[in-house]
Amino acid sequence: MSNRATMDDLVSLRRDLHRHPEPAWCEFYTTARLVDELETRDLDALYVGPETLDADERMAVPDDEDLDAWFERAREAGAREDVLDRLAGGYTGAVAVVERGEGPTVGLRVDIDALPIPESEADDHLPAAEGFRSENEGFMHACGHDAHATIGLGVLDAVIDSDFEGTFKVFFQPSEEQVAGGKAVAEGGHLDDVDYLLAVHVGLDHPTGEVVCGIDGFLAVSHFRAEFTGAPAHAGAKPEEGKNANLAAATATQNLYGISRHSDGATRVNVGLMGGGTATNIVAEEAFIEGEVRGATTELMEYVEGRAHTIIESAAAMHDCEVEINVEGKAPSARSDDALAAIVGGVSEGVEGVTSILDRDELGGSEDATYLMQRVQDRGGLAAYVGVGTDHPGGHHTRTFDVDEETIRIAVDVLAGSVERIAAERP
C-alpha cells in the first residue's frame, strides 16, 4: 500500500527541506529526508547515493573538508546514520522505481540542491515570518529545488495510486546549480531503459497557474577554473626575477572578452571570480580565475570553450607562467519534443488552478537536465522540460525568492496526469 502524502504533508516536507538547504554534492540531509519518505512507499526499487550515478562523471565536487562539514551538519540536524553512511564522500541523490505491469518506462527528473545566498530576514518574507527560513546561514533554496523535490514525491504518490501501467522512475538529482550532477546521473545506467522523460522547474518568471508545456532555448555551458603558477620575487628590488601570475590572470581575463562572435548564434563569456597574490611588495606566484562560456547550441559553446582555453594558455605563456584549466561543470543544449509537450498541454487543460497554457518558451539560461534529456533522446526516446509558474516575490537566485505553495499541487496534478497519459498513449 502507498503512503500518499496530503497537500499539508507536501507543504510540511517542502518547508523542512527549505530549512536545511545544502549546496552541490552536500545534499546529505536532503537525500536522507527524502529516503525517509520514499521507504514508506510501495516501491519496487530504491537506489541511493553512489548507486544512482557514474562516480567518475561527477564535476565540481567540494574538497573533503567541506564535505565533512556538511556531513556533520546533516547528522546534527537529525539525518539518519545508516543513510548518511551510504552518502559519504558526497554521493548524494536517489532514484525511486515503481513497476506496474507491461508498459513503457517513464521518468521524472527533479533537482535537490541549494545556493550560497543568505536568506532574507524581512518580516514580509514568508519563510522568515512562518518560521522555516534557512537554518544554514549563507545558503538558501533560492531557485525552488525544495519544491521540485517535494513535487517529485507527490507525483510518485499519485502515479502509485493511479491506473498507470509500465515503469515509473523519479530521479532526485544533486548538483544542478553547478551544472555538475546531470552528466553523472545520465551515465549512471538508470536512464538507459527510459522511453519518456519529463523534467520540471517552477517559476521562471511565469505566474502561478501558468504552465509551459515544453521549454527550449537552453544555453549550453561550461564552467572553468584556471590556476596560474609563476614565481615570486621582491617587487621593488628584483621584479625581473618574478613570473607574475596576477598579470597572466589579468591578461587572460581581458582577452577572453575579445573572443569573436559567431554567425551561427549567440555566445557568452564571463569571468565571475578572480584572485591571487599575497602582498603588495611581492610578485604574485599564484592566481586564479573562474568563469563560464555559453552558446545557443552545444557546438557554439564548444567553439567558445576552445578559444577560451587557447587564450588562457597563451596568457600564461606570455608571462612565463604555467596554467592548469579544470572544467567545473558542463551541460549541453537540448530541445523538448513536441509530442510530449502536447500531452502536457492536454492534461493541463483539466487541472484545477491552471489559468494559462503556453506551448513553448525559451529558458535563456543553462540546465544540466539536458544531459538526461539527451540520454533518452539519443536512444530513440522523447523528453520535455516543463515549466510550472509560481508567484515569487524576488527573482530566482535572490535573497527574497519564495515559492507559492499552491504551485506544488498544480505541478503534481499536471505531471502525474502527463505520466499516466504518456504511458497510455505511447506517443
Coordinates of C-alpha atoms in Angstrom, one line a residue:
M1 CA 0.0 0.0 0.0
S2 CA 1.2 3.6 -0.7
N3 CA 1.5 6.2 2.0
R4 CA 0.3 9.1 -0.2
A5 CA 1.0 12.5 1.2
T6 CA -1.7 15.1 1.6
M7 CA -1.2 18.6 0.4
D8 CA -0.4 19.6 4.0
D9 CA 2.2 16.8 4.2
L10 CA 3.8 18.1 1.0
V11 CA 3.9 21.6 2.2
S12 CA 5.5 20.4 5.5
L13 CA 8.1 18.5 3.6
R14 CA 8.9 21.4 1.4
R15 CA 9.3 23.7 4.4
D16 CA 11.6 21.2 6.1
L17 CA 13.8 21.0 3.0
H18 CA 13.8 24.8 2.8
R19 CA 15.1 25.0 6.4
H20 CA 18.0 22.8 5.5
P21 CA 19.4 24.0 2.2
E22 CA 22.6 22.2 1.0
P23 CA 24.9 23.0 -1.9
A24 CA 26.1 20.7 -4.7
W25 CA 27.2 17.2 -3.6
C26 CA 26.5 18.1 0.0
E27 CA 22.8 17.3 0.0
F28 CA 23.1 14.9 2.8
Y29 CA 20.2 15.9 5.0
T30 CA 18.0 16.4 1.9
T31 CA 18.7 13.0 0.5
A32 CA 18.2 11.3 3.9
R33 CA 14.9 13.2 4.4
L34 CA 13.7 12.0 1.0
V35 CA 14.8 8.4 1.7
D36 CA 12.8 8.6 5.0
E37 CA 9.7 9.4 2.8
L38 CA 10.5 7.0 0.0
E39 CA 11.0 4.0 2.2
T40 CA 7.3 4.2 3.3
R41 CA 6.1 4.0 -0.3
D42 CA 5.3 0.9 -2.2
L43 CA 8.4 0.9 -4.4
D44 CA 10.0 -1.9 -6.4
A45 CA 13.5 -0.4 -6.1
L46 CA 15.2 2.5 -4.3
Y47 CA 18.7 3.4 -5.3
V48 CA 20.6 5.8 -3.0
G49 CA 23.8 7.8 -3.4
P50 CA 26.6 6.0 -5.4
E51 CA 24.0 3.5 -6.7
T52 CA 22.4 6.3 -8.8
L53 CA 25.3 7.7 -10.8
D54 CA 28.6 7.2 -12.5
A55 CA 31.1 8.4 -9.9
D56 CA 33.7 9.2 -12.5
E57 CA 31.5 11.8 -14.1
R58 CA 30.9 14.0 -11.1
M59 CA 32.1 17.5 -11.5
A60 CA 32.9 20.3 -9.1
V61 CA 33.0 18.0 -6.1
P62 CA 33.9 20.0 -2.9
D63 CA 37.0 19.2 -1.0
D64 CA 37.0 16.8 1.9
E65 CA 36.8 19.5 4.5
D66 CA 33.7 21.0 3.0
L67 CA 32.1 17.6 2.5
D68 CA 32.8 16.6 6.1
A69 CA 31.4 19.8 7.5
W70 CA 28.1 19.4 5.6
F71 CA 28.0 15.7 6.6
E72 CA 28.3 16.6 10.2
R73 CA 25.7 19.4 9.9
A74 CA 23.2 16.9 8.4
R75 CA 23.9 14.5 11.3
E76 CA 23.3 17.3 13.8
A77 CA 20.0 18.2 12.0
G78 CA 18.8 14.6 12.6
A79 CA 19.6 12.8 9.4
R80 CA 19.7 9.0 9.8
E81 CA 23.1 7.5 10.4
D82 CA 22.5 4.5 8.1
V83 CA 21.6 6.7 5.2
L84 CA 24.4 9.1 5.8
D85 CA 26.9 6.2 5.7
R86 CA 25.7 5.5 2.2
L87 CA 26.2 9.1 1.1
A88 CA 29.7 9.5 2.5
G89 CA 32.1 11.3 0.1
G90 CA 29.4 13.5 -1.4
Y91 CA 27.5 10.7 -3.3
T92 CA 24.0 12.2 -2.9
G93 CA 20.7 11.8 -4.6
A94 CA 18.2 9.0 -5.1
V95 CA 16.2 7.1 -7.8
A96 CA 12.8 5.6 -6.9
V97 CA 11.3 3.0 -9.1
V98 CA 7.7 1.7 -9.4
E99 CA 6.8 -1.2 -11.7
R100 CA 3.2 -1.6 -12.6
G101 CA 3.0 -4.3 -15.3
E102 CA 3.6 -4.1 -19.0
G103 CA 4.2 -0.7 -20.5
P104 CA 6.8 1.9 -21.3
T105 CA 9.3 3.3 -18.8
V106 CA 8.6 7.0 -17.9
G107 CA 11.0 9.1 -15.9
L108 CA 10.7 12.4 -14.0
R109 CA 13.8 14.4 -13.1
V110 CA 13.8 16.8 -10.1
D111 CA 16.8 18.6 -8.7
I112 CA 17.5 19.0 -5.0
D113 CA 20.5 21.3 -4.3
A114 CA 20.5 24.9 -3.0
L115 CA 22.6 28.1 -3.5
P116 CA 25.2 30.0 -1.5
I117 CA 22.9 33.0 -0.9
P118 CA 21.9 34.4 2.6
E119 CA 18.2 34.3 3.0
S120 CA 16.1 37.4 3.8
E121 CA 15.1 38.0 7.4
A122 CA 12.5 40.6 6.5
D123 CA 9.0 40.4 8.1
D124 CA 7.3 40.2 4.7
H125 CA 9.5 37.2 3.6
L126 CA 7.2 34.2 4.2
P127 CA 9.8 31.7 5.3
A128 CA 11.0 34.2 7.9
A129 CA 7.5 35.1 9.0
E130 CA 6.4 31.4 9.2
G131 CA 9.5 30.0 10.8
F132 CA 11.0 28.0 8.0
R133 CA 13.8 30.3 7.0
S134 CA 17.2 28.6 6.2
E135 CA 19.0 27.3 9.3
N136 CA 22.2 27.0 7.3
E137 CA 23.3 30.6 7.2
G138 CA 24.7 31.8 3.9
F139 CA 22.7 29.2 2.0
M140 CA 19.1 29.0 0.8
H141 CA 16.7 27.4 -1.6
A142 CA 16.7 30.5 -3.9
C143 CA 15.6 28.6 -7.0
G144 CA 12.8 26.3 -5.9
H145 CA 14.6 23.0 -5.7
D146 CA 12.9 22.3 -2.3
A147 CA 9.6 22.5 -4.2
H148 CA 11.0 20.3 -7.0
A149 CA 12.0 17.5 -4.6
T150 CA 8.6 17.7 -3.0
I151 CA 6.8 17.6 -6.3
G152 CA 8.8 14.5 -7.2
L153 CA 7.4 12.7 -4.2
G154 CA 3.9 14.0 -4.8
V155 CA 4.0 12.7 -8.4
L156 CA 5.3 9.4 -7.3
D157 CA 2.4 9.0 -4.8
A158 CA -0.2 10.0 -7.5
V159 CA 1.2 7.5 -10.0
I160 CA 1.3 4.7 -7.4
D161 CA -2.4 5.4 -6.7
S162 CA -3.4 5.6 -10.4
D163 CA -4.1 3.1 -13.2
F164 CA -0.6 3.7 -14.6
E165 CA 0.8 0.7 -16.5
G166 CA 4.5 0.5 -17.0
T167 CA 7.6 1.5 -15.0
F168 CA 8.0 4.9 -13.4
K169 CA 11.2 6.4 -12.2
V170 CA 11.9 9.6 -10.2
F171 CA 15.4 11.0 -10.4
F172 CA 16.2 13.2 -7.4
Q173 CA 19.3 14.7 -8.9
P174 CA 22.1 16.5 -7.0
S175 CA 24.3 19.4 -8.1
E176 CA 22.2 21.2 -10.7
E177 CA 23.3 24.7 -9.6
Q178 CA 26.8 23.9 -10.6
V179 CA 25.7 22.0 -13.7
A180 CA 27.8 19.3 -12.3
G181 CA 25.4 16.4 -11.4
G182 CA 23.4 15.8 -14.6
K183 CA 26.1 14.0 -16.5
A184 CA 26.9 11.6 -13.7
V185 CA 23.2 10.7 -13.3
A186 CA 22.7 10.5 -17.0
E187 CA 25.5 7.9 -17.3
G188 CA 24.6 6.0 -14.1
G189 CA 22.6 3.4 -16.1
H190 CA 19.1 4.1 -14.8
L191 CA 18.1 6.2 -17.8
D192 CA 19.1 3.6 -20.3
D193 CA 15.7 1.9 -20.4
V194 CA 13.7 5.2 -20.1
D195 CA 11.4 5.7 -23.1
Y196 CA 10.0 9.1 -22.0
L197 CA 11.4 11.7 -19.6
L198 CA 9.9 14.8 -18.1
A199 CA 11.9 17.4 -16.1
V200 CA 10.3 20.3 -14.2
H201 CA 11.1 23.8 -12.9
V202 CA 8.8 26.2 -11.0
G203 CA 8.6 29.9 -11.7
L204 CA 11.0 31.0 -14.4
D205 CA 9.1 34.3 -14.4
H206 CA 5.8 32.6 -15.1
P207 CA 2.9 33.3 -12.6
T208 CA 1.0 30.7 -10.5
G209 CA -1.5 29.0 -12.8
E210 CA 0.6 29.2 -15.9
V211 CA 2.1 26.0 -17.4
V212 CA 4.8 25.9 -20.1
C213 CA 4.5 22.6 -21.9
G214 CA 7.9 22.5 -23.5
I215 CA 10.9 24.7 -22.7
D216 CA 13.7 25.2 -25.2
G217 CA 16.4 27.8 -25.6
F218 CA 18.9 26.1 -23.2
L219 CA 22.3 27.7 -23.5
A220 CA 25.0 25.0 -23.5
V221 CA 27.5 25.9 -20.8
S222 CA 31.0 25.1 -19.5
H223 CA 32.3 26.4 -16.2
F224 CA 36.1 26.6 -15.8
R225 CA 38.7 27.4 -13.2
A226 CA 42.2 28.3 -14.4
E227 CA 45.0 28.3 -11.9
F228 CA 48.2 30.2 -12.8
T229 CA 51.6 29.5 -11.3
G230 CA 54.6 31.8 -11.6
A231 CA 57.5 32.7 -9.4
P232 CA 57.7 35.2 -6.5
A233 CA 60.2 38.0 -6.3
H234 CA 60.7 41.3 -4.4
A235 CA 58.6 43.8 -6.4
G236 CA 60.9 46.6 -5.6
A237 CA 64.4 45.1 -5.6
K238 CA 64.3 42.5 -8.3
P239 CA 60.9 42.4 -10.1
E240 CA 62.5 40.9 -13.2
E241 CA 63.2 37.7 -11.3
G242 CA 59.5 37.1 -10.8
K243 CA 56.9 35.5 -13.0
N244 CA 53.7 37.4 -12.3
A245 CA 50.7 35.1 -12.1
N246 CA 48.4 38.1 -11.5
L247 CA 49.4 39.5 -14.8
A248 CA 48.8 36.2 -16.5
A249 CA 45.3 36.0 -15.0
A250 CA 44.5 39.7 -15.8
T251 CA 45.7 39.2 -19.4
A252 CA 43.6 36.1 -19.8
T253 CA 40.5 37.8 -18.3
Q254 CA 40.7 40.8 -20.6
N255 CA 41.4 38.7 -23.7
L256 CA 38.6 36.3 -23.0
Y257 CA 36.1 39.1 -23.7
G258 CA 37.6 39.6 -27.1
I259 CA 36.5 36.2 -28.4
S260 CA 35.0 36.6 -31.9
R261 CA 31.2 36.4 -32.2
H262 CA 29.9 33.5 -34.3
S263 CA 27.5 33.8 -37.2
D264 CA 25.6 30.6 -36.2
G265 CA 24.1 32.1 -33.0
A266 CA 24.5 33.6 -29.6
T267 CA 27.6 33.1 -27.4
R268 CA 28.5 34.2 -23.9
V269 CA 31.7 34.5 -21.8
N270 CA 32.1 35.7 -18.2
V271 CA 34.8 35.7 -15.6
G272 CA 33.0 35.8 -12.3
L273 CA 35.8 35.3 -9.8
M274 CA 39.5 36.1 -9.8
G275 CA 42.2 36.4 -7.2
G276 CA 45.9 36.0 -6.5
G277 CA 49.0 37.2 -4.8
T278 CA 50.0 37.6 -1.1
A279 CA 51.3 41.1 -0.7
T280 CA 51.7 44.4 -2.5
N281 CA 55.5 44.1 -2.5
I282 CA 55.7 40.5 -3.8
V283 CA 55.4 39.5 -7.4
A284 CA 52.4 37.1 -7.3
E285 CA 53.3 33.5 -7.5
E286 CA 49.8 32.1 -7.8
A287 CA 46.5 33.4 -9.2
F288 CA 43.2 32.1 -10.5
I289 CA 40.1 33.0 -12.5
E290 CA 36.8 31.2 -12.6
G291 CA 34.3 31.8 -15.4
E292 CA 32.0 30.3 -17.9
V293 CA 31.3 30.1 -21.6
R294 CA 27.9 29.5 -23.1
G295 CA 26.4 29.0 -26.6
A296 CA 22.9 28.7 -28.1
T297 CA 24.0 25.2 -29.2
T298 CA 26.5 22.7 -27.8
E299 CA 28.6 23.3 -30.9
L300 CA 28.7 27.1 -30.3
M301 CA 29.6 26.6 -26.6
E302 CA 32.5 24.2 -27.7
Y303 CA 33.7 26.9 -30.1
V304 CA 33.9 29.5 -27.3
E305 CA 35.4 26.9 -24.9
G306 CA 38.2 26.1 -27.3
R307 CA 39.0 29.7 -28.0
A308 CA 38.9 30.4 -24.2
H309 CA 41.4 27.6 -23.4
T310 CA 43.7 28.9 -26.1
I311 CA 43.6 32.4 -24.7
I312 CA 44.2 31.3 -21.2
E313 CA 47.2 29.2 -22.1
S314 CA 48.6 31.9 -24.3
A315 CA 48.2 34.5 -21.5
A316 CA 50.2 32.2 -19.2
A317 CA 52.9 31.7 -21.8
M318 CA 53.1 35.4 -22.4
H319 CA 54.1 36.0 -18.8
D320 CA 56.2 32.8 -18.5
C321 CA 53.7 31.1 -16.1
E322 CA 52.2 27.7 -16.0
V323 CA 48.4 27.2 -16.0
E324 CA 46.0 24.4 -15.2
I325 CA 42.5 24.5 -16.6
N326 CA 39.8 22.4 -15.0
V327 CA 36.2 22.0 -16.1
E328 CA 34.0 22.6 -13.0
G329 CA 30.6 22.0 -14.6
K330 CA 29.1 21.4 -18.0
A331 CA 25.8 20.9 -19.8
P332 CA 24.7 20.7 -23.5
S333 CA 21.8 22.3 -25.1
A334 CA 18.5 20.4 -25.7
R335 CA 15.0 20.7 -27.1
S336 CA 11.7 19.5 -25.8
D337 CA 9.9 17.0 -28.0
D338 CA 6.6 18.3 -29.5
A339 CA 4.7 15.0 -28.8
L340 CA 5.4 15.2 -25.0
A341 CA 4.7 18.9 -24.8
A342 CA 1.3 18.3 -26.5
I343 CA 0.4 15.7 -23.9
V344 CA 1.4 18.1 -21.0
G345 CA -0.8 20.8 -22.6
G346 CA -3.8 18.5 -23.0
V347 CA -3.5 17.3 -19.4
S348 CA -3.1 20.9 -18.1
E349 CA -6.4 21.9 -19.6
G350 CA -8.2 19.8 -17.0
V351 CA -6.1 20.7 -13.9
E352 CA -7.7 22.9 -11.3
G353 CA -5.8 26.2 -10.9
V354 CA -4.3 26.2 -14.4
T355 CA -5.3 29.5 -15.9
S356 CA -2.8 29.8 -18.8
I357 CA -1.1 27.3 -21.0
L358 CA 1.9 28.1 -23.2
D359 CA 3.1 25.6 -25.8
R360 CA 6.7 26.9 -25.7
D361 CA 9.1 29.3 -24.1
E362 CA 12.9 29.7 -24.0
L363 CA 14.9 29.3 -20.8
G364 CA 17.6 31.8 -21.7
G365 CA 20.0 30.1 -19.3
S366 CA 21.5 26.7 -18.7
E367 CA 20.4 23.4 -17.1
D368 CA 22.0 20.0 -16.8
A369 CA 18.7 18.2 -17.1
T370 CA 19.8 18.4 -20.8
Y371 CA 22.2 15.6 -20.2
L372 CA 19.3 13.4 -19.1
M373 CA 17.1 14.6 -21.9
Q374 CA 19.8 13.8 -24.5
R375 CA 20.5 10.4 -23.0
V376 CA 16.9 9.4 -23.5
Q377 CA 16.6 11.1 -26.9
D378 CA 19.8 9.5 -28.2
R379 CA 18.3 6.1 -27.5
G380 CA 15.1 6.9 -29.5
G381 CA 13.0 8.2 -26.6
L382 CA 11.3 11.5 -26.1
A383 CA 11.9 14.2 -23.4
A384 CA 10.4 17.5 -22.4
Y385 CA 11.2 20.2 -19.9
V386 CA 8.1 21.5 -18.2
G387 CA 7.6 24.9 -16.5
V388 CA 5.0 25.4 -13.8
G389 CA 4.6 29.0 -12.9
T390 CA 4.8 30.3 -9.4
D391 CA 4.4 33.8 -8.0
H392 CA 7.7 34.7 -6.3
P393 CA 8.3 38.0 -4.6
G394 CA 12.0 38.0 -5.5
G395 CA 13.6 36.7 -8.7
H396 CA 15.4 33.4 -8.9
H397 CA 18.8 33.4 -7.1
T398 CA 17.9 36.3 -4.8
R399 CA 17.5 36.6 -1.0
T400 CA 13.8 37.0 -1.2
F401 CA 12.9 34.2 -3.6
D402 CA 10.0 32.0 -2.4
V403 CA 7.5 29.6 -3.9
D404 CA 3.7 30.0 -3.9
E405 CA 3.0 26.6 -2.4
E406 CA -0.2 26.2 -4.4
T407 CA 2.2 25.5 -7.3
I408 CA 3.1 22.2 -5.7
R409 CA -0.4 20.8 -6.1
I410 CA -0.7 22.2 -9.6
A411 CA 2.6 20.6 -10.6
V412 CA 1.8 17.3 -9.1
D413 CA -1.5 17.1 -10.9
V414 CA 0.0 18.2 -14.3
L415 CA 2.9 15.9 -14.1
A416 CA 1.2 12.9 -12.7
G417 CA -1.6 13.2 -15.3
S418 CA 1.0 13.6 -18.0
V419 CA 2.9 10.5 -16.9
E420 CA -0.3 8.4 -16.9
R421 CA -1.3 9.7 -20.4
I422 CA 2.2 9.2 -21.8
A423 CA 2.1 5.6 -20.7
A424 CA -1.3 5.0 -22.1
E425 CA -0.8 6.8 -25.5
R426 CA 2.9 6.0 -26.0
P427 CA 3.5 8.9 -28.4

